[in-house]
Coordinates of C-alpha atoms in Angstrom, one line a residue:
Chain A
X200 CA 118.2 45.7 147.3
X201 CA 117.4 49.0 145.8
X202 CA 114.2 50.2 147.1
X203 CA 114.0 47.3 150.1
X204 CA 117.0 49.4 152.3
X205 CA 120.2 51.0 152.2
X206 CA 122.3 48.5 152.8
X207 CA 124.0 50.4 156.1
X208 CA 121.8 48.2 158.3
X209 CA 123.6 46.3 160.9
X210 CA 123.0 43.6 163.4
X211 CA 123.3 44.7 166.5
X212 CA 123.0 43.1 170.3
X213 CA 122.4 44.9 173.3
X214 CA 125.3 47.2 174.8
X215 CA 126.8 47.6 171.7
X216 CA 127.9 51.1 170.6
X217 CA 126.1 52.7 167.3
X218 CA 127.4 55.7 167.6
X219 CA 130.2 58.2 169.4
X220 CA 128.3 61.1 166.9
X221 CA 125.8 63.2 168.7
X222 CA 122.4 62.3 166.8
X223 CA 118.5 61.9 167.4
X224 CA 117.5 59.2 169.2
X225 CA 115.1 56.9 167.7
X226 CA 113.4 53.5 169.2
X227 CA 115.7 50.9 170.7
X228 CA 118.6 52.6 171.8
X229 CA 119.6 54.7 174.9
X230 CA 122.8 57.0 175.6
X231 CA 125.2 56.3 178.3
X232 CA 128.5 58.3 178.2
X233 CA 127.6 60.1 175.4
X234 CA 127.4 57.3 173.2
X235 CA 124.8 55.5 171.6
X236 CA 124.1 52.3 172.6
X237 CA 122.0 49.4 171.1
X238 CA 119.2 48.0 173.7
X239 CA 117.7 45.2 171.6
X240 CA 118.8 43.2 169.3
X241 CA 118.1 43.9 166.1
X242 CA 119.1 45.8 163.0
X243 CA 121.0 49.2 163.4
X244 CA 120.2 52.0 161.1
X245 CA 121.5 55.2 160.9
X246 CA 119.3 57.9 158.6
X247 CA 118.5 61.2 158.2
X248 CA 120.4 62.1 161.1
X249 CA 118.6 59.4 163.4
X250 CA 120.1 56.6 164.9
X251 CA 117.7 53.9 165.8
X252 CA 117.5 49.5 166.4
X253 CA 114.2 48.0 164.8
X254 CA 114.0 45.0 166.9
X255 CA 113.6 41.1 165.7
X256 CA 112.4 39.8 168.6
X257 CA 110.0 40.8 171.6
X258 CA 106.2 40.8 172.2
X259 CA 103.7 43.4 171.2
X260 CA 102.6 46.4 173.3
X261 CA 99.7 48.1 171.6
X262 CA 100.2 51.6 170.6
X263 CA 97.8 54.2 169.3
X264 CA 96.6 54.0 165.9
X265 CA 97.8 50.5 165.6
X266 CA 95.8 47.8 163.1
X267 CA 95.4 44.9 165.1
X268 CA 93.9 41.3 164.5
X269 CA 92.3 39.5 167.9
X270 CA 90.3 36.8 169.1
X271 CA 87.4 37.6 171.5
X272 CA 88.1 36.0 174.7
X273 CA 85.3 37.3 177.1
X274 CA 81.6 38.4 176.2
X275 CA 80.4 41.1 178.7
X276 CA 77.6 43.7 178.1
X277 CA 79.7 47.0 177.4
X278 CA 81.3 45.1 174.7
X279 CA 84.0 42.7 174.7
X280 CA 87.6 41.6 175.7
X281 CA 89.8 40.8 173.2
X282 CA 92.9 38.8 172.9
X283 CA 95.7 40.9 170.9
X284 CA 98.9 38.2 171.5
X285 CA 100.3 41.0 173.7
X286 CA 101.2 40.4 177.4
X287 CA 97.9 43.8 178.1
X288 CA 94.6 43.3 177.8
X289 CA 92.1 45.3 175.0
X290 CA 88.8 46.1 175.0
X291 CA 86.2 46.2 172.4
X292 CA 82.9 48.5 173.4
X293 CA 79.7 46.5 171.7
X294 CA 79.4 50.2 169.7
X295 CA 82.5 50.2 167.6
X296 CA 81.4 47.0 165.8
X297 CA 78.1 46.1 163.7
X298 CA 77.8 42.4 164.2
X299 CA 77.2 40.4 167.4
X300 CA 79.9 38.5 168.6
X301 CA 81.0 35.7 170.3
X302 CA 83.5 33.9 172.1
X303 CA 86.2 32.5 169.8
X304 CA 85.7 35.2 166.9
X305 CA 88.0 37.0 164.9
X306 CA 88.7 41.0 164.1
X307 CA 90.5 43.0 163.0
X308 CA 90.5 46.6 165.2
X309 CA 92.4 49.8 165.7
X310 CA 93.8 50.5 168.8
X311 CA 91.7 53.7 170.1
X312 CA 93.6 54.4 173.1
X313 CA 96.2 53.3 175.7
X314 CA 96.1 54.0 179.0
X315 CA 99.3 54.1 181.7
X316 CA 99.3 50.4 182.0
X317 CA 99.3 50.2 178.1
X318 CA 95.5 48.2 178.4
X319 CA 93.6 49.5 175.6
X320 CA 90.5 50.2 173.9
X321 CA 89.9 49.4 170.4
X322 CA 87.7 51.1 167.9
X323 CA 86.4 50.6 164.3
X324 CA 86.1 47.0 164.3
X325 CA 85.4 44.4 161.5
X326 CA 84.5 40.7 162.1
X327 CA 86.8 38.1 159.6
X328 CA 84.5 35.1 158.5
X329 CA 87.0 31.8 157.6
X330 CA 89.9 31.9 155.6
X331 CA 93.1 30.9 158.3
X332 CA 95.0 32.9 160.8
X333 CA 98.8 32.8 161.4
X334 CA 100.8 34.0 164.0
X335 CA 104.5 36.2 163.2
X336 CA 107.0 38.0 165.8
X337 CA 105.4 41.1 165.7
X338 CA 108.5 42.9 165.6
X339 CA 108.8 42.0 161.8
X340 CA 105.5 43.0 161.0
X341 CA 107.4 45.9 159.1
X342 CA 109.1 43.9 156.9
X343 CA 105.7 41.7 155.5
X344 CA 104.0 45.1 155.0
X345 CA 107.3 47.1 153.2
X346 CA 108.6 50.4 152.2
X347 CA 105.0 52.2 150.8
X348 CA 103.4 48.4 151.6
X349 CA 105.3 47.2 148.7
X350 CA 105.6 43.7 150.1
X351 CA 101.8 43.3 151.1
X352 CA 101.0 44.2 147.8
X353 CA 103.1 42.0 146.0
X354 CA 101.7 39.1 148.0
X355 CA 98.0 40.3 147.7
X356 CA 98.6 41.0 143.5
X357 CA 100.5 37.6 142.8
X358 CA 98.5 35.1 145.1
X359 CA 95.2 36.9 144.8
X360 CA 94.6 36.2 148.9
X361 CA 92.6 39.1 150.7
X362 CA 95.2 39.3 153.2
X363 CA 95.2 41.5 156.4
X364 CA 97.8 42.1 158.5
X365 CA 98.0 43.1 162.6
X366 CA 100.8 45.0 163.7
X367 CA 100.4 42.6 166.5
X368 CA 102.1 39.7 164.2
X369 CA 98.4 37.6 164.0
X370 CA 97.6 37.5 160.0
X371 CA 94.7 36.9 158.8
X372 CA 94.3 34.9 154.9
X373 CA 91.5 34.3 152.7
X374 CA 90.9 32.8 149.0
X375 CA 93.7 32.9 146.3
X376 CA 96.6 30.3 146.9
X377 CA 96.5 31.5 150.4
X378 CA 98.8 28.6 151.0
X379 CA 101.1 30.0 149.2
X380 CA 100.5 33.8 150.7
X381 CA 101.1 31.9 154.3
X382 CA 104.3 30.1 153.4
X383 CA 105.3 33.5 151.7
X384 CA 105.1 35.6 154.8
X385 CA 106.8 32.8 157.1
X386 CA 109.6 32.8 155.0
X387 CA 109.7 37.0 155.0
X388 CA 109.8 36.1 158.9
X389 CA 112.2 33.9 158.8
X390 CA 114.1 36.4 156.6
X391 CA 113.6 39.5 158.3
X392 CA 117.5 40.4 158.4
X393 CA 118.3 40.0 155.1
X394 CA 118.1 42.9 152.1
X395 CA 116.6 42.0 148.6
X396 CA 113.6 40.2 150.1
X397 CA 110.9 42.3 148.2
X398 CA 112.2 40.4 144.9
X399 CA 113.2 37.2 146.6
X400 CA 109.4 37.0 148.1
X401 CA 108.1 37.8 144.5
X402 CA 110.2 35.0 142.7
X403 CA 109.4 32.7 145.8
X404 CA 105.7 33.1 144.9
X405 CA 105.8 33.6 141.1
X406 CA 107.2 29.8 141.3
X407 CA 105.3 28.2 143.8
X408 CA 101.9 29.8 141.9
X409 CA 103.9 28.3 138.5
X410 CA 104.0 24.8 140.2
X411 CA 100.3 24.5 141.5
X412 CA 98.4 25.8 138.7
X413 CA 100.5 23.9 136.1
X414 CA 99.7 20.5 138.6
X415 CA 96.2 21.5 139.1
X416 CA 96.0 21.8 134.8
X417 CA 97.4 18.2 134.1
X418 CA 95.4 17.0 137.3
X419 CA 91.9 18.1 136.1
X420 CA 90.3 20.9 135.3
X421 CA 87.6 21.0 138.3
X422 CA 90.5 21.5 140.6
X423 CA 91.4 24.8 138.3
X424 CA 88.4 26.4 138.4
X425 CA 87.5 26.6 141.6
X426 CA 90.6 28.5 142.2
X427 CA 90.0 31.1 139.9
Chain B
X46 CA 143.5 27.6 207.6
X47 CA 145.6 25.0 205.4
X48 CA 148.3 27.4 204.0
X49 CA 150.5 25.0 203.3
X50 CA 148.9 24.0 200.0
X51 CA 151.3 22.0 197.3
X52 CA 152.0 24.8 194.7
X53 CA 151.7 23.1 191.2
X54 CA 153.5 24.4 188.3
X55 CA 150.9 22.8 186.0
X56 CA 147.3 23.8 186.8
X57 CA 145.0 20.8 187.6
X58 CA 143.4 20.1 184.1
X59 CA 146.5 21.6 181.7
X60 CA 145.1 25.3 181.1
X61 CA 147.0 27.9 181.7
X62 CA 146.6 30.1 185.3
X63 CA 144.1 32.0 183.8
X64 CA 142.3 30.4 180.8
X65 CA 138.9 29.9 180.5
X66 CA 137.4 26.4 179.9
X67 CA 136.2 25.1 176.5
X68 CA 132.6 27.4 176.1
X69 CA 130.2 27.3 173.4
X70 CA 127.1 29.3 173.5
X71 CA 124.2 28.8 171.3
X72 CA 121.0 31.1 171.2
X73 CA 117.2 30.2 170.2
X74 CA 117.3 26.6 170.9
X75 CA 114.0 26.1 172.3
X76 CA 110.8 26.4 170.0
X77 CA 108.0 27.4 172.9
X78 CA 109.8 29.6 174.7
X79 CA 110.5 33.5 173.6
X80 CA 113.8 33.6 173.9
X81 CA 116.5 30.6 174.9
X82 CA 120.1 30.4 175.3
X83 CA 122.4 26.6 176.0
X84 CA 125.9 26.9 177.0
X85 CA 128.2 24.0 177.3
X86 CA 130.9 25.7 179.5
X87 CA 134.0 22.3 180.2
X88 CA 136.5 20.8 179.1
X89 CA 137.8 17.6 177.2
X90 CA 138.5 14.7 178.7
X91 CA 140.5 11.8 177.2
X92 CA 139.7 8.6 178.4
X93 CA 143.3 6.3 178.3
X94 CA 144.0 2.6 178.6
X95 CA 147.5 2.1 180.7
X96 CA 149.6 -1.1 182.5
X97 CA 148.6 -1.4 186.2
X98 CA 151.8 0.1 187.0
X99 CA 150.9 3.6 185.7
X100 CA 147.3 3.0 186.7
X101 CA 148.7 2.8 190.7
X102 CA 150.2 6.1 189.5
X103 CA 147.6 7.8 189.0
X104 CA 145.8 7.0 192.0
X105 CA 148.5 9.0 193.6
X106 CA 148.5 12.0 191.0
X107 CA 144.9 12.7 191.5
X108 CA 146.0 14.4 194.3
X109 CA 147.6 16.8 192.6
X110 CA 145.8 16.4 188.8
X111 CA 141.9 16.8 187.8
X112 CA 142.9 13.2 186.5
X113 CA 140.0 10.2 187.2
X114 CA 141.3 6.4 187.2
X115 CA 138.3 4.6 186.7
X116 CA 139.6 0.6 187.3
X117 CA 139.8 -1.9 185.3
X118 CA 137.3 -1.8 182.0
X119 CA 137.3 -4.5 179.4
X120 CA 140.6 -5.7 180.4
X121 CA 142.0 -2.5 180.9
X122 CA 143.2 0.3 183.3
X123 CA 141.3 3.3 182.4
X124 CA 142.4 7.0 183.5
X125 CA 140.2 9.7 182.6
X126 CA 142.4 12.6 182.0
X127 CA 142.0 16.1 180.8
X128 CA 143.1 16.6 177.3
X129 CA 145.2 19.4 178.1
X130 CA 146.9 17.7 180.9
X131 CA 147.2 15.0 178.5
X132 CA 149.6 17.1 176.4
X133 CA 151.6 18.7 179.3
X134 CA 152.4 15.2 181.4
X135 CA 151.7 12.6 179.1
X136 CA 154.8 11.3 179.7
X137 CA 153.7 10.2 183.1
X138 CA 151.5 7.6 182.1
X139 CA 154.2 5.6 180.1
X140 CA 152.6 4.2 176.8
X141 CA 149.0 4.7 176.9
X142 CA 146.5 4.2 174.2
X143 CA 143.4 6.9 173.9
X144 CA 140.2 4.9 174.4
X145 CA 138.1 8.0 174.5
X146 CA 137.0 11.3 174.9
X147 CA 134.2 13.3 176.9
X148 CA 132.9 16.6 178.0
X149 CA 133.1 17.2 181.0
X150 CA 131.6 20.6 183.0
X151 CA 128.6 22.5 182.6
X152 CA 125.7 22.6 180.3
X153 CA 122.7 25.5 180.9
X154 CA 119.9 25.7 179.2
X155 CA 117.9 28.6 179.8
X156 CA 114.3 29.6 178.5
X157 CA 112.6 32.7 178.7
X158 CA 108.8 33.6 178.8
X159 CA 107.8 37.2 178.8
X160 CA 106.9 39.9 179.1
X161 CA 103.8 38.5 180.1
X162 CA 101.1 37.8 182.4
X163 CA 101.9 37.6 185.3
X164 CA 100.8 35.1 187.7
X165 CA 99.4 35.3 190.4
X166 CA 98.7 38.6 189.0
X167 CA 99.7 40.2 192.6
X168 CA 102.8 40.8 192.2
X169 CA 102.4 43.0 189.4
X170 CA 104.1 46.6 189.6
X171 CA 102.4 49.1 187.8
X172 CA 105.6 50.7 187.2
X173 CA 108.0 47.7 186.0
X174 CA 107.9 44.2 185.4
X175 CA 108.9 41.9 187.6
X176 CA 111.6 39.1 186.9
X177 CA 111.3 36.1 188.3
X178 CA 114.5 33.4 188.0
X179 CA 114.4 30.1 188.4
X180 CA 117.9 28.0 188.9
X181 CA 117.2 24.4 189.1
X182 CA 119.8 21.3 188.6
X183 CA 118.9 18.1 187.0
X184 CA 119.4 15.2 190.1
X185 CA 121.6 13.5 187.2
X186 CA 123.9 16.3 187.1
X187 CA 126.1 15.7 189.7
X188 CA 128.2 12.5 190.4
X189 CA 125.6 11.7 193.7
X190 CA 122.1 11.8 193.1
X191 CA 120.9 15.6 193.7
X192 CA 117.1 15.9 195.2
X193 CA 115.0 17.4 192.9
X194 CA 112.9 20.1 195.7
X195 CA 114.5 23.3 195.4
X196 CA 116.8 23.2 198.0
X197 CA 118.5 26.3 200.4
X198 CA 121.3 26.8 197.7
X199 CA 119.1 26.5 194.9
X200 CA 116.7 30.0 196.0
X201 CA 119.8 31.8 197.3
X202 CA 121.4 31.1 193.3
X203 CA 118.3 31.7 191.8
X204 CA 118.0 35.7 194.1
X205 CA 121.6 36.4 193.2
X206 CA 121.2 35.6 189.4
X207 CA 117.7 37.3 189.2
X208 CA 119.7 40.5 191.1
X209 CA 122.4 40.2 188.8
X210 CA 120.0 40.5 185.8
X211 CA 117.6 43.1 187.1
X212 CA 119.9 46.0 187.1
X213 CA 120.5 46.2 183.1
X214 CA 116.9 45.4 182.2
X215 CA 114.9 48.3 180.9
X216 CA 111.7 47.5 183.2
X217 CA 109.6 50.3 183.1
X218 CA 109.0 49.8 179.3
X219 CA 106.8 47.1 180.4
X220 CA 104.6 48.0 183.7
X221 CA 102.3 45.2 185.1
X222 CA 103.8 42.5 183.5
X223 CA 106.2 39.2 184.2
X224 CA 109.5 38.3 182.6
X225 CA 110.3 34.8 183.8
X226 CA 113.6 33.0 183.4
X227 CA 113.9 29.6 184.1
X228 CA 117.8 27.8 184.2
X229 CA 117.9 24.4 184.2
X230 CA 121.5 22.7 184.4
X231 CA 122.1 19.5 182.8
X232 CA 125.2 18.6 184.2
X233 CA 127.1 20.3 186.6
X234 CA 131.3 21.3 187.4
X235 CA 131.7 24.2 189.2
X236 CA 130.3 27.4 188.5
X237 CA 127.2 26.7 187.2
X238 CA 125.9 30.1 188.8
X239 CA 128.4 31.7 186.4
X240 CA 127.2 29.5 183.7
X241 CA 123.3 30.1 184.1
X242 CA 123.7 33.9 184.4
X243 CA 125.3 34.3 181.0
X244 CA 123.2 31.5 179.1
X245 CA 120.3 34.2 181.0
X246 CA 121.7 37.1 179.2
X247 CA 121.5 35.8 175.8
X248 CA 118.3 33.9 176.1
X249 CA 117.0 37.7 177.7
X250 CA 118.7 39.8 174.6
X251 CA 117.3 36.4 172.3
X252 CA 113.5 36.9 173.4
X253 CA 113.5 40.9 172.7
X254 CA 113.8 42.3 176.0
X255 CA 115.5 46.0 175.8
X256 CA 118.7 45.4 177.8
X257 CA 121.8 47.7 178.8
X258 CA 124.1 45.5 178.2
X259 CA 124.5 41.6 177.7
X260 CA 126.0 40.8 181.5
X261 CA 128.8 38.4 181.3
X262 CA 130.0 35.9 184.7
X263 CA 132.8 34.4 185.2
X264 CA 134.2 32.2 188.4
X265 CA 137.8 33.4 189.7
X266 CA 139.8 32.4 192.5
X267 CA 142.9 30.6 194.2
X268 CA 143.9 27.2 194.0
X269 CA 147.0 25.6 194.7
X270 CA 148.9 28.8 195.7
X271 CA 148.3 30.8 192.2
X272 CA 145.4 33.1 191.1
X273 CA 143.2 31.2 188.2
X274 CA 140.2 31.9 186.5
X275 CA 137.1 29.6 185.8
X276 CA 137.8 26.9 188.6
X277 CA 136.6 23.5 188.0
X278 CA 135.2 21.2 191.1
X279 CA 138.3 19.7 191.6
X280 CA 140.0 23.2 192.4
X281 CA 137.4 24.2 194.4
X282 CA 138.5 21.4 196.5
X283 CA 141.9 22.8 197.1
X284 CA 142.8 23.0 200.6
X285 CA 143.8 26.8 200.1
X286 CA 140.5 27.6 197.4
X287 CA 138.8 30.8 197.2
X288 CA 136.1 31.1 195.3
X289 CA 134.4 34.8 193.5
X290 CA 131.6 34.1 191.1
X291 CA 131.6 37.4 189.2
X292 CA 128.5 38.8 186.8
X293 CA 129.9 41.8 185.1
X294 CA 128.5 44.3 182.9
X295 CA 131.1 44.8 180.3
X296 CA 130.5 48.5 178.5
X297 CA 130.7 49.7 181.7
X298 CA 132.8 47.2 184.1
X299 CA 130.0 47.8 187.1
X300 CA 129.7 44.2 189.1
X301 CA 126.4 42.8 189.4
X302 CA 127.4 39.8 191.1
X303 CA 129.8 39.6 194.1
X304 CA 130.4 36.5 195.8
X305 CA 132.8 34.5 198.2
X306 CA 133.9 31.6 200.0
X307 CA 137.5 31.4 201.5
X308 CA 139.5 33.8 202.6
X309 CA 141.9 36.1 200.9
X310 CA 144.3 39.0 200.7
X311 CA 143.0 42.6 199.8
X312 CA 145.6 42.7 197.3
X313 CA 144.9 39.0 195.5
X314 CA 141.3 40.4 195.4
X315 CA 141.9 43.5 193.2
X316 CA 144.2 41.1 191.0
X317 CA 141.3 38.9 190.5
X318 CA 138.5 41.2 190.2
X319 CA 140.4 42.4 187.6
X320 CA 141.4 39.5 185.9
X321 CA 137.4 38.9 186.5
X322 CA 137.0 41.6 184.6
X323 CA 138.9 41.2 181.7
X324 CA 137.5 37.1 181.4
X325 CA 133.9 38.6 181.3
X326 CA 134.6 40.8 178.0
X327 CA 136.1 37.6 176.6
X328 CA 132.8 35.7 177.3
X329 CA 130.8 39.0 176.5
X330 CA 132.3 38.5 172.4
X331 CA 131.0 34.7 172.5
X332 CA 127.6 35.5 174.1
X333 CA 127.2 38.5 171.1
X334 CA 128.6 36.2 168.5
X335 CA 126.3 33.5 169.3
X336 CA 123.4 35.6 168.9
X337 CA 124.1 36.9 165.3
X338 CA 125.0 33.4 164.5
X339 CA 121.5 32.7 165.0
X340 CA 120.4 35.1 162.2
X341 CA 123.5 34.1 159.9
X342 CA 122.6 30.6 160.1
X343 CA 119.2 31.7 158.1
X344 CA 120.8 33.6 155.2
X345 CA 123.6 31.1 155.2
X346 CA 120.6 28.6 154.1
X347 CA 118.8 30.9 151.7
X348 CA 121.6 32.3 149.7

């Protein structure tokens, strides 16, 4: 629990009072009567004299700065429109990336800019070649990346994956038991709530890595070196 | 007006004057949607075998009792009766034997999609989304067949519940987009309005969406010359029934939801507002409870 959070973190649903205390007012909540009140649901937090509700559920709206992995979904000839699993569109000029592309393709992007209707444009982008794609709630994006990206590192060190992750909640896998990084961040999904996860995840992987090499060992030894 | 309504000193179906009905709320149940609520909102009935004698009975306490006799099955008189009626006059059905037991009321399942896309892309506001509601009722949930089309009373349920909803959604967080809720009942007992509104709330707060507050509805009325909350079909039968489906939001007690049929004293009105009022907050601590149930469940599992 130590380093993953303090463990006055509280489940909260919308309506419900955080605080009567006058504090600063971080995402997710809004003040009515002088108290304040959850808006989502999600975990409550009060720290360094901030109250605030990081959200479990919702879909993603792009914000500046953002990483974000997306599919291209329209060719056009100032660049292209990509899909970002957000309910806005995104936009990709042909200049902010060196390779051609085409429909169906996969990068990863930052988010440039945002306009009022929160479409954006993307900058800086990088085309991923194989390796699988998976889909999270973006709202615990936080959570598979960690305090100082603790967790992402973890994963990354123990599975030996490349692994590269969208605030958006699209993750993107290659080489290593990535099979075992996937499973890994479904169940830090599924787990989002819960304190101690940094270890858990770690344990979680340090067996299942365990299991398949020693198989892959009595199996043959083809099988074995193609993983490393 | 039929003032002269029997007064009963037992309510129809055994509950007290102003219990609620048997309601269970459960949140994420549906995989493709964003967020989903089902709420079974009834109560039990107890199926009993009894002599032909009682049975005649009871075609003459239906009158006054939510009670059912259903004829003769497999050799015997069957009386459906609810089980808290069961408790308070079983001694009118002489010896009876229990052959059964069944829900009986509402179920609401409700799926939202959103914020999204919306379609046809039209009715996008730059400034807000849009929510869209959808009340339908499955033609099995009624005891006659109900037409599937959408029908007068179908679009007038689904505006009030979509109004009842708007008011304590924070919109403007996302412009141009489409937050659709679609309620589908199952089976159907009076107030299924009531029923689809709150099963709306959670399913809303269950797919993300920034909220004020979780908006709670509950049925009240008169039946049978006293003041009740959540009436069931068979009270809103009564000769003397009034009927005030109430959405409330319960931080701040505003009413988001205001409706009637039959007529009624200004002073009864207050009384059941109130009492309307104080159901809601009862039905707010299930809808919130159901909700972190849904995250408990997952560490219940893990450690």
């Amino acid at each position: 629990m130590a380093e993953d959070e303090k463990p006055q973190r509280w489940l909260v649903t919308p309506g419900e009072v955080i605080t009567e205390e006058r504090l600063r007012l971080g995402p997710g909540v809004y003040v009515q009567d002088g108290k304040i009140v959850a808006k989502v649901l999600g975990l409550a937090e009060i720290k360094n004299g901030m109250a605030r509700v990081v959200p479990l559920e919702g879909n993603y709206v792009p914000k500046q700065g953002d990483t974000v992995v997306g599919i291209v979904v329209d060719v056009k000839i100032p660049g292209y429109d990509v899909d970002i699993n957000s309910p806005y569109k995104a936009f990709l000029p042909r200049d902010q990336i060196r390779d051609a592309l085409e429909y169906g393709d996969v990068v990863v992007a930052t988010v440039r800019f945002v306009d009022e209707v929160k479409n954006s444009v993307l900058e800086n982008a990088r085309k991923l070649e194989g390796g699988q794609l998976i889909y999270i709630a973006s709202p615990r994006v936080p959570r598979v990346i960690g305090k100082n990206a603790s967790m992402i590192t973890n994963i990354k060190n123990l599975t030996g994956s490349k692994v590269i992750v969208g605030a958006n909640g699209r993750i993107w896998i290659k080489g290593g038991h990535s099979d075992i990084a996937r499973d890994a961040i479904y169940k830090i999904e599924r787990e989002a709530h819960t304190h101690g996860l940094t270890d858990r995840i770690a344990e979680f992987i340090r067996d299942r890595v365990a299991e398949e090499e020693g198989n892959s060992e009595s199996d043959s030894h083809g099988e074995e070196s193609k993983e490393e | 007006m039929a003032k002269k309504a029997k007064k009963n000193d037992i309510r129809s179906d055994g509950r007290g004057f102003d219990e609620l009905r048997e309601i269970r709320i459960q949140a994420g149940v549906l995989d493709q949607a964003d967020g989903s609520a089902r709420v079974d909102w009834g109560i039990t009935m107890k199926r009993i075998a009894v002599s032909e004698k009682v049975f005649k009975k009871a075609e003459s306490l239906k009158e006054q009792y939510y009670i059912i006799p259903r004829g003769k099955e497999g050799g015997n008189y069957v009386v459906d009766v609810p089980a808290k009626l069961l408790d308070k006059i079983g001694d009118e059905f002489g010896n009876y034997k229990v052959v059964g037991e069944h829900f009986k009321g509402n179920i609401a399942i409700v799926a939202v999609h959103g914020p999204r896309e919306p379609i046809p892309r039209h009715v996008a506001d730059p400034y807000r989304a849009v929510l869209r509601f959808r009340y339908t009722m499955a033609p099995f949930s009624v005891p006659e067949r109900k037409r599937p089309a959408p029908g007068r009373r179908e679009v007038e349920i689904s505006k009030v519940s979509r109004e009842a909803l708007q008011g304590v959604i924070f919109a403007n967080e996302y412009p141009m987009t489409a937050i659709d809720v679609f309620a589908e009942l199952l089976s159907a007992d009076a107030g299924t309005r009531v029923t689809a509104i709150t099963a709306a709330s959670v399913a809303l707060a269950d797919a993300g969406i920034p909220m004020r507050d979780l908006v709670a509805a509950v049925a009240v009325g008169r039946a049978y010359g006293h003041l009740v909350a959540d009436l069931t079909k068979f009270e809103e039968d009564a000769p003397d029934a009034v009927d005030l489906p109430l959405a409330v939001v319960p931080r701040t007690e505003e009413l988001t939801l205001v409706q009637m049929d039959g007529r009624i004293s200004r002073k009864d009105l207050d009384e059941l507002i109130e009492l309307g009022i104080k159901k809601a907050k009862e039905i707010s601590a299930l809808q919130r409870q159901a909700l972190k149930e849904k995250y408990q469940r997952v560490v219940g599992n893990e450690q």
